[in-house]
Amino acid sequence: NAGVTQTPKFRILKIGQSMTLQCTQDMNHNYMYWYRQDPGMGLKLIYYSVGAGITDKGEVPNGYNVSRSTTEDFPLRLELAAPSQTSVYFCAARAQSSYEQYFGPGTRLTVT
Amino acid sequence: ILNVEQSPQSLHVQEGDSTNFTCSFPSSNFYALHWYRWETAKSPEALFVMTLNGDEKKKGRISATLNTKEGYSYLYIKGSQPEDSATYLCASVTRDSNYQLIWGAGTKLIIKP
């Protein structure tokens, strides 16, 4: 039982490049989240999903897109990377019956 | 603006000493308060979810209290051990946040042997 997995662990992008951060969970949880974590700041919600086919914006969605075609997968897409998107990205999942979130190991992204 | 504040930002504690730190959150339309433990190079892990005013939770040497009327929660660690070194995050859930977690920046706890 792997829980929540994220790939890649690290990535360096040039300004204007695109990439997809992958997130997969094997817990059959309906709810999934993408956060970014910047030094000295709390986790900021980028997008979330309450089930396959349903996504919604969080606090800081600009510059990102998501999709949720299956319960297991919730990829985060950066279309035109900017230095402001340098951050650590966490994916999380939770069951509908509980507010406890299970986090992936994170992806450290640097945009230069 | 829904702000969750944690203090102190960091804390050095001698091994064996007890310590506590604070999470302040919006008290209006309160729904739940979460505490997470985040070790370096690992993922945040849930410690407690608290929903009722006056609620107290305990897990081993770690406990937490909740005051929803005044909007604060304390996390206590009794007899600190090196393995307690981590960043402790709290997150508030309110109806105003559309039931999403609003996170504090965390308290980084370092236990000195």
Short mmCIF file of N, CA, C and O in Angstrom, two decimals, chain B:
data_model
loop_
_atom_site.label_atom_id
_atom_site.label_comp_id
_atom_site.label_asym_id
_atom_site.label_seq_id
_atom_site.Cartn_x
_atom_site.Cartn_y
_atom_site.Cartn_z
N ILE B 1 -10.15 38.05 5.39
CA ILE B 1 -8.91 37.28 5.22
C ILE B 1 -8.88 36.21 6.32
O ILE B 1 -9.11 36.49 7.49
N LEU B 2 -8.63 34.97 5.93
CA LEU B 2 -8.61 33.86 6.87
C LEU B 2 -7.16 33.53 7.15
O LEU B 2 -6.50 32.88 6.37
N ASN B 3 -6.63 34.01 8.26
CA ASN B 3 -5.23 33.77 8.60
C ASN B 3 -5.12 32.81 9.76
O ASN B 3 -5.87 32.90 10.74
N VAL B 4 -4.17 31.90 9.64
CA VAL B 4 -3.82 31.01 10.72
C VAL B 4 -2.39 31.34 11.11
O VAL B 4 -1.49 31.31 10.26
N GLU B 5 -2.20 31.70 12.36
CA GLU B 5 -0.89 32.12 12.84
C GLU B 5 -0.36 31.11 13.83
O GLU B 5 -1.09 30.65 14.72
N GLN B 6 0.91 30.79 13.71
CA GLN B 6 1.54 29.89 14.66
C GLN B 6 2.73 30.57 15.31
O GLN B 6 3.48 31.30 14.66
N SER B 7 2.88 30.33 16.60
CA SER B 7 4.03 30.91 17.32
C SER B 7 4.52 29.94 18.38
O SER B 7 3.74 29.18 18.94
N PRO B 8 5.85 29.96 18.61
CA PRO B 8 6.82 30.74 17.87
C PRO B 8 7.10 30.12 16.50
O PRO B 8 6.63 29.03 16.21
N GLN B 9 7.90 30.81 15.70
CA GLN B 9 8.27 30.29 14.38
C GLN B 9 9.21 29.09 14.55
O GLN B 9 9.15 28.12 13.81
N SER B 10 10.12 29.19 15.52
CA SER B 10 11.02 28.07 15.80
C SER B 10 11.32 28.04 17.30
O SER B 10 11.16 29.05 18.00
N LEU B 11 11.77 26.88 17.74
CA LEU B 11 11.90 26.65 19.17
C LEU B 11 13.00 25.62 19.40
O LEU B 11 12.99 24.55 18.77
N HIS B 12 13.97 25.97 20.24
CA HIS B 12 14.99 25.01 20.64
C HIS B 12 14.70 24.58 22.07
O HIS B 12 14.56 25.41 22.97
N VAL B 13 14.63 23.27 22.28
CA VAL B 13 14.27 22.73 23.60
C VAL B 13 15.28 21.66 23.99
O VAL B 13 15.70 20.85 23.15
N GLN B 14 15.67 21.67 25.23
CA GLN B 14 16.58 20.66 25.74
C GLN B 14 15.85 19.31 25.85
O GLN B 14 14.68 19.26 26.27
N GLU B 15 16.55 18.25 25.49
CA GLU B 15 15.98 16.91 25.61
C GLU B 15 15.50 16.69 27.05
O GLU B 15 16.20 17.00 28.01
N GLY B 16 14.30 16.17 27.18
CA GLY B 16 13.73 15.91 28.50
C GLY B 16 12.81 17.01 29.00
O GLY B 16 11.95 16.76 29.86
N ASP B 17 12.96 18.23 28.44
CA ASP B 17 12.08 19.33 28.85
C ASP B 17 10.74 19.20 28.15
O ASP B 17 10.62 18.58 27.09
N SER B 18 9.74 19.80 28.73
CA SER B 18 8.42 19.88 28.11
C SER B 18 8.26 21.23 27.43
O SER B 18 8.92 22.21 27.81
N THR B 19 7.41 21.28 26.44
CA THR B 19 7.25 22.51 25.68
C THR B 19 5.83 22.61 25.13
O THR B 19 5.07 21.64 25.14
N ASN B 20 5.49 23.80 24.67
CA ASN B 20 4.20 23.96 24.01
C ASN B 20 4.28 25.11 23.04
O ASN B 20 5.14 25.99 23.16
N PHE B 21 3.40 25.10 22.05
CA PHE B 21 3.30 26.20 21.11
C PHE B 21 1.85 26.39 20.69
O PHE B 21 0.99 25.58 20.99
N THR B 22 1.63 27.52 19.98
CA THR B 22 0.28 28.02 19.80
C THR B 22 -0.12 28.10 18.33
O THR B 22 0.71 28.37 17.46
N CYS B 23 -1.38 27.86 18.11
CA CYS B 23 -2.00 28.09 16.80
C CYS B 23 -3.20 29.00 17.01
O CYS B 23 -4.09 28.67 17.82
N SER B 24 -3.23 30.14 16.32
CA SER B 24 -4.38 31.05 16.38
C SER B 24 -5.11 31.00 15.05
O SER B 24 -4.48 31.04 13.99
N PHE B 25 -6.43 30.96 15.12
CA PHE B 25 -7.22 30.79 13.90
C PHE B 25 -8.51 31.60 14.00
O PHE B 25 -8.91 32.02 15.09
N PRO B 26 -9.17 31.84 12.86
CA PRO B 26 -10.44 32.57 12.90
C PRO B 26 -11.48 31.78 13.70
O PRO B 26 -11.69 30.59 13.45
N SER B 27 -12.12 32.46 14.65
CA SER B 27 -13.09 31.74 15.50
C SER B 27 -14.49 31.71 14.90
O SER B 27 -15.31 30.88 15.28
N SER B 28 -14.77 32.63 13.95
CA SER B 28 -16.12 32.65 13.39
C SER B 28 -16.31 31.50 12.41
O SER B 28 -15.40 31.16 11.65
N ASN B 29 -17.49 30.91 12.45
CA ASN B 29 -17.83 29.80 11.55
C ASN B 29 -16.83 28.66 11.61
O ASN B 29 -16.55 28.01 10.61
N PHE B 30 -16.30 28.41 12.79
CA PHE B 30 -15.31 27.36 12.97
C PHE B 30 -15.91 26.00 12.64
O PHE B 30 -17.07 25.72 12.96
N TYR B 31 -15.07 25.14 12.04
CA TYR B 31 -15.54 23.78 11.75
C TYR B 31 -14.59 22.74 12.35
O TYR B 31 -15.02 21.79 12.99
N ALA B 32 -13.27 22.90 12.12
CA ALA B 32 -12.31 21.92 12.64
C ALA B 32 -10.92 22.54 12.68
O ALA B 32 -10.63 23.51 11.96
N LEU B 33 -10.07 21.96 13.50
CA LEU B 33 -8.67 22.39 13.61
C LEU B 33 -7.80 21.15 13.53
O LEU B 33 -8.04 20.16 14.23
N HIS B 34 -6.81 21.19 12.65
CA HIS B 34 -5.92 20.05 12.43
C HIS B 34 -4.52 20.38 12.93
O HIS B 34 -4.05 21.51 12.77
N TRP B 35 -3.85 19.37 13.48
CA TRP B 35 -2.42 19.45 13.76
C TRP B 35 -1.71 18.36 12.95
O TRP B 35 -2.15 17.20 12.94
N TYR B 36 -0.62 18.76 12.30
CA TYR B 36 0.20 17.83 11.53
C TYR B 36 1.65 17.93 12.00
O TYR B 36 2.12 18.99 12.41
N ARG B 37 2.34 16.82 11.86
CA ARG B 37 3.77 16.77 12.19
C ARG B 37 4.53 16.53 10.89
O ARG B 37 4.21 15.62 10.12
N TRP B 38 5.56 17.36 10.65
CA TRP B 38 6.28 17.29 9.39
C TRP B 38 7.77 17.19 9.67
O TRP B 38 8.41 18.18 10.00
N GLU B 39 8.29 15.96 9.50
CA GLU B 39 9.72 15.75 9.67
C GLU B 39 10.45 16.13 8.39
O GLU B 39 9.91 15.94 7.28
N THR B 40 11.68 16.57 8.54
CA THR B 40 12.50 16.95 7.39
C THR B 40 12.61 15.79 6.42
O THR B 40 12.81 14.64 6.84
N ALA B 41 12.46 16.09 5.13
CA ALA B 41 12.58 15.11 4.04
C ALA B 41 11.45 14.09 4.04
O ALA B 41 11.54 13.08 3.33
N LYS B 42 10.41 14.34 4.82
CA LYS B 42 9.25 13.44 4.79
C LYS B 42 8.00 14.26 4.49
O LYS B 42 8.06 15.46 4.27
N SER B 43 6.85 13.58 4.46
CA SER B 43 5.58 14.25 4.21
C SER B 43 4.91 14.59 5.53
O SER B 43 5.11 13.91 6.52
N PRO B 44 4.09 15.65 5.55
CA PRO B 44 3.31 15.93 6.75
C PRO B 44 2.40 14.75 7.11
O PRO B 44 1.83 14.12 6.23
N GLU B 45 2.30 14.48 8.42
CA GLU B 45 1.44 13.38 8.89
C GLU B 45 0.48 13.93 9.94
O GLU B 45 0.87 14.71 10.81
N ALA B 46 -0.76 13.50 9.86
CA ALA B 46 -1.78 14.01 10.77
C ALA B 46 -1.52 13.56 12.21
O ALA B 46 -1.18 12.40 12.46
N LEU B 47 -1.67 14.51 13.13
CA LEU B 47 -1.60 14.20 14.57
C LEU B 47 -3.01 14.16 15.15
O LEU B 47 -3.43 13.19 15.75
N PHE B 48 -3.71 15.29 15.02
CA PHE B 48 -5.03 15.41 15.63
C PHE B 48 -5.97 16.17 14.69
O PHE B 48 -5.55 17.06 13.96
N VAL B 49 -7.25 15.83 14.79
CA VAL B 49 -8.32 16.64 14.22
C VAL B 49 -9.26 16.96 15.36
O VAL B 49 -9.75 16.06 16.05
N MET B 50 -9.50 18.25 15.60
CA MET B 50 -10.30 18.67 16.75
C MET B 50 -11.47 19.49 16.27
O MET B 50 -11.31 20.36 15.40
N THR B 51 -12.63 19.25 16.86
CA THR B 51 -13.82 19.93 16.37
C THR B 51 -14.63 20.63 17.46
O THR B 51 -15.37 21.57 17.17
N LEU B 52 -14.50 20.21 18.70
CA LEU B 52 -15.38 20.76 19.74
C LEU B 52 -14.62 21.70 20.67
O LEU B 52 -13.48 21.42 21.06
N ASN B 53 -15.27 22.78 21.08
CA ASN B 53 -14.66 23.68 22.04
C ASN B 53 -14.34 22.92 23.32
O ASN B 53 -15.16 22.15 23.82
N GLY B 54 -13.12 23.12 23.83
CA GLY B 54 -12.71 22.41 25.04
C GLY B 54 -12.14 21.03 24.77
O GLY B 54 -11.72 20.34 25.70
N ASP B 55 -12.13 20.66 23.50
CA ASP B 55 -11.63 19.33 23.13
C ASP B 55 -10.17 19.19 23.52
O ASP B 55 -9.40 20.15 23.44
N GLU B 56 -9.80 18.01 24.00
CA GLU B 56 -8.41 17.69 24.27
C GLU B 56 -8.11 16.36 23.62
O GLU B 56 -8.88 15.43 23.71
N LYS B 57 -6.95 16.31 22.94
CA LYS B 57 -6.53 15.07 22.30
C LYS B 57 -5.15 14.71 22.81
O LYS B 57 -4.35 15.59 23.15
N LYS B 58 -4.86 13.40 22.85
CA LYS B 58 -3.55 12.97 23.35
C LYS B 58 -3.08 11.78 22.52
O LYS B 58 -3.86 10.87 22.21
N LYS B 59 -1.77 11.81 22.19
CA LYS B 59 -1.14 10.68 21.51
C LYS B 59 0.25 10.53 22.10
O LYS B 59 1.16 11.29 21.78
N GLY B 60 0.40 9.59 23.02
CA GLY B 60 1.69 9.40 23.68
C GLY B 60 2.04 10.62 24.52
O GLY B 60 1.26 11.05 25.38
N ARG B 61 3.19 11.25 24.23
CA ARG B 61 3.62 12.41 24.99
C ARG B 61 3.11 13.73 24.40
O ARG B 61 3.41 14.80 24.92
N ILE B 62 2.37 13.64 23.32
CA ILE B 62 1.89 14.85 22.65
C ILE B 62 0.39 15.00 22.92
O ILE B 62 -0.37 14.02 22.83
N SER B 63 -0.01 16.21 23.27
CA SER B 63 -1.42 16.48 23.50
C SER B 63 -1.76 17.85 22.94
O SER B 63 -0.87 18.66 22.66
N ALA B 64 -3.05 18.10 22.74
CA ALA B 64 -3.50 19.37 22.19
C ALA B 64 -4.81 19.77 22.84
O ALA B 64 -5.62 18.91 23.22
N THR B 65 -5.00 21.08 22.98
CA THR B 65 -6.25 21.62 23.50
C THR B 65 -6.82 22.59 22.48
O THR B 65 -6.11 23.09 21.60
N LEU B 66 -8.11 22.87 22.60
CA LEU B 66 -8.79 23.69 21.61
C LEU B 66 -9.74 24.66 22.31
O LEU B 66 -10.55 24.25 23.16
N ASN B 67 -9.65 25.94 21.93
CA ASN B 67 -10.60 26.96 22.39
C ASN B 67 -11.16 27.63 21.14
O ASN B 67 -10.52 28.47 20.52
N THR B 68 -12.38 27.23 20.77
CA THR B 68 -12.95 27.75 19.53
C THR B 68 -13.55 29.14 19.71
O THR B 68 -13.69 29.88 18.74
N LYS B 69 -13.90 29.48 20.96
CA LYS B 69 -14.51 30.81 21.19
C LYS B 69 -13.48 31.91 20.99
O LYS B 69 -13.80 32.96 20.44
N GLU B 70 -12.26 31.67 21.45
CA GLU B 70 -11.22 32.70 21.32
C GLU B 70 -10.26 32.40 20.16
O GLU B 70 -9.41 33.22 19.85
N GLY B 71 -10.39 31.25 19.56
CA GLY B 71 -9.64 30.93 18.34
C GLY B 71 -8.18 30.59 18.58
O GLY B 71 -7.29 31.17 17.94
N TYR B 72 -7.92 29.65 19.49
CA TYR B 72 -6.54 29.19 19.64
C TYR B 72 -6.52 27.73 20.06
O TYR B 72 -7.48 27.18 20.62
N SER B 73 -5.38 27.11 19.73
CA SER B 73 -5.11 25.73 20.12
C SER B 73 -3.66 25.67 20.58
O SER B 73 -2.78 26.33 20.01
N TYR B 74 -3.42 24.88 21.62
CA TYR B 74 -2.06 24.65 22.09
C TYR B 74 -1.67 23.20 21.82
O TYR B 74 -2.48 22.29 21.98
N LEU B 75 -0.42 23.03 21.42
CA LEU B 75 0.15 21.68 21.30
C LEU B 75 1.22 21.55 22.37
O LEU B 75 2.08 22.41 22.50
N TYR B 76 1.14 20.46 23.15
CA TYR B 76 2.08 20.23 24.24
C TYR B 76 2.90 18.98 23.95
O TYR B 76 2.37 17.98 23.47
N ILE B 77 4.18 19.05 24.25
CA ILE B 77 5.02 17.86 24.18
C ILE B 77 5.69 17.70 25.54
O ILE B 77 6.40 18.61 26.00
N LYS B 78 5.48 16.55 26.13
CA LYS B 78 6.01 16.28 27.47
C LYS B 78 7.30 15.48 27.34
O LYS B 78 7.35 14.50 26.60
N GLY B 79 8.33 15.90 28.06
CA GLY B 79 9.59 15.14 28.05
C GLY B 79 10.15 14.97 26.64
O GLY B 79 10.27 13.85 26.13
N SER B 80 10.50 16.09 25.99
CA SER B 80 10.91 16.08 24.58
C SER B 80 12.04 15.09 24.32
O SER B 80 12.99 14.97 25.11
N GLN B 81 11.94 14.41 23.19
CA GLN B 81 12.96 13.47 22.73
C GLN B 81 13.46 13.93 21.37
O GLN B 81 12.76 14.64 20.65
N PRO B 82 14.69 13.51 20.99
CA PRO B 82 15.23 13.94 19.69
C PRO B 82 14.28 13.64 18.53
O PRO B 82 14.22 14.42 17.57
N GLU B 83 13.55 12.54 18.62
CA GLU B 83 12.64 12.19 17.51
C GLU B 83 11.44 13.12 17.41
O GLU B 83 10.68 13.06 16.44
N ASP B 84 11.26 14.01 18.39
CA ASP B 84 10.19 15.00 18.31
C ASP B 84 10.57 16.17 17.42
O ASP B 84 9.72 17.01 17.10
N SER B 85 11.85 16.26 17.05
CA SER B 85 12.29 17.35 16.18
C SER B 85 11.54 17.28 14.86
O SER B 85 11.61 16.28 14.15
N ALA B 86 10.82 18.34 14.54
CA ALA B 86 9.99 18.39 13.33
C ALA B 86 9.36 19.77 13.26
O ALA B 86 9.49 20.57 14.19
N THR B 87 8.68 20.03 12.17
CA THR B 87 7.84 21.23 12.08
C THR B 87 6.41 20.80 12.35
O THR B 87 5.92 19.83 11.77
N TYR B 88 5.74 21.52 13.23
CA TYR B 88 4.36 21.21 13.61
C TYR B 88 3.45 22.24 12.95
O TYR B 88 3.58 23.44 13.18
N LEU B 89 2.56 21.73 12.12
CA LEU B 89 1.65 22.57 11.35
C LEU B 89 0.25 22.49 11.92
O LEU B 89 -0.19 21.41 12.30
N CYS B 90 -0.42 23.62 11.96
CA CYS B 90 -1.85 23.56 12.24
C CYS B 90 -2.62 24.12 11.05
O CYS B 90 -2.07 24.89 10.24
N ALA B 91 -3.85 23.70 10.91
CA ALA B 91 -4.69 24.14 9.80
C ALA B 91 -6.12 24.25 10.29
O ALA B 91 -6.61 23.39 11.01
N SER B 92 -6.76 25.34 9.89
CA SER B 92 -8.12 25.61 10.30
C SER B 92 -9.09 25.30 9.17
O SER B 92 -8.76 25.53 8.00
N VAL B 93 -10.23 24.80 9.52
CA VAL B 93 -11.31 24.58 8.55
C VAL B 93 -12.51 25.39 9.01
O VAL B 93 -12.95 25.26 10.16
N THR B 94 -13.01 26.26 8.16
CA THR B 94 -14.21 27.04 8.49
C THR B 94 -15.17 27.00 7.32
O THR B 94 -14.81 26.63 6.20
N ARG B 95 -16.40 27.41 7.61
CA ARG B 95 -17.36 27.52 6.54
C ARG B 95 -16.94 28.62 5.57
O ARG B 95 -17.19 28.53 4.37
N ASP B 96 -16.24 29.63 6.08
CA ASP B 96 -15.78 30.73 5.22
C ASP B 96 -14.70 30.28 4.24
O ASP B 96 -14.51 30.91 3.20
N SER B 97 -13.96 29.23 4.60
CA SER B 97 -12.91 28.73 3.71
C SER B 97 -13.45 27.65 2.78
O SER B 97 -12.68 26.92 2.16
N ASN B 98 -14.77 27.57 2.70
CA ASN B 98 -15.39 26.54 1.87
C ASN B 98 -14.92 25.14 2.30
O ASN B 98 -14.77 24.25 1.47
N TYR B 99 -14.66 25.01 3.59
CA TYR B 99 -14.26 23.74 4.19
C TYR B 99 -12.90 23.25 3.71
O TYR B 99 -12.57 22.08 3.87
N GLN B 100 -12.11 24.14 3.14
CA GLN B 100 -10.73 23.77 2.81
C GLN B 100 -9.82 24.17 3.96
O GLN B 100 -10.12 25.07 4.73
N LEU B 101 -8.69 23.46 4.07
CA LEU B 101 -7.74 23.75 5.15
C LEU B 101 -6.98 25.04 4.86
O LEU B 101 -6.46 25.22 3.76
N ILE B 102 -6.92 25.92 5.84
CA ILE B 102 -6.07 27.10 5.79
C ILE B 102 -4.92 26.84 6.75
O ILE B 102 -5.14 26.67 7.95
N TRP B 103 -3.72 26.82 6.22
CA TRP B 103 -2.56 26.35 6.97
C TRP B 103 -1.77 27.49 7.60
O TRP B 103 -1.59 28.55 6.99
N GLY B 104 -1.27 27.24 8.80
CA GLY B 104 -0.27 28.11 9.38
C GLY B 104 1.10 27.77 8.81
O GLY B 104 1.28 26.76 8.12
N ALA B 105 2.08 28.63 9.10
CA ALA B 105 3.43 28.44 8.55
C ALA B 105 4.24 27.43 9.35
O ALA B 105 5.30 27.01 8.91
N GLY B 106 3.74 27.04 10.52
CA GLY B 106 4.40 26.00 11.28
C GLY B 106 5.30 26.52 12.38
O GLY B 106 5.75 27.67 12.37
N THR B 107 5.54 25.66 13.37
CA THR B 107 6.55 25.88 14.41
C THR B 107 7.61 24.81 14.25
O THR B 107 7.29 23.61 14.31
N LYS B 108 8.84 25.25 14.01
CA LYS B 108 9.94 24.29 13.85
C LYS B 108 10.54 24.01 15.22
O LYS B 108 11.05 24.92 15.88
N LEU B 109 10.45 22.76 15.65
CA LEU B 109 10.94 22.36 16.97
C LEU B 109 12.24 21.59 16.80
O LEU B 109 12.32 20.62 16.04
N ILE B 110 13.28 22.04 17.52
CA ILE B 110 14.58 21.37 17.50
C ILE B 110 14.90 20.95 18.92
O ILE B 110 14.92 21.79 19.84
N ILE B 111 15.12 19.65 19.10
CA ILE B 111 15.43 19.12 20.42
C ILE B 111 16.94 18.96 20.53
O ILE B 111 17.56 18.26 19.73
N LYS B 112 17.52 19.60 21.53
CA LYS B 112 18.96 19.55 21.74
C LYS B 112 19.28 18.42 22.71
O LYS B 112 18.74 18.37 23.80
N PRO B 113 20.18 17.50 22.30
CA PRO B 113 20.52 16.38 23.21
C PRO B 113 21.33 16.84 24.41
O PRO B 113 21.94 17.90 24.40
#
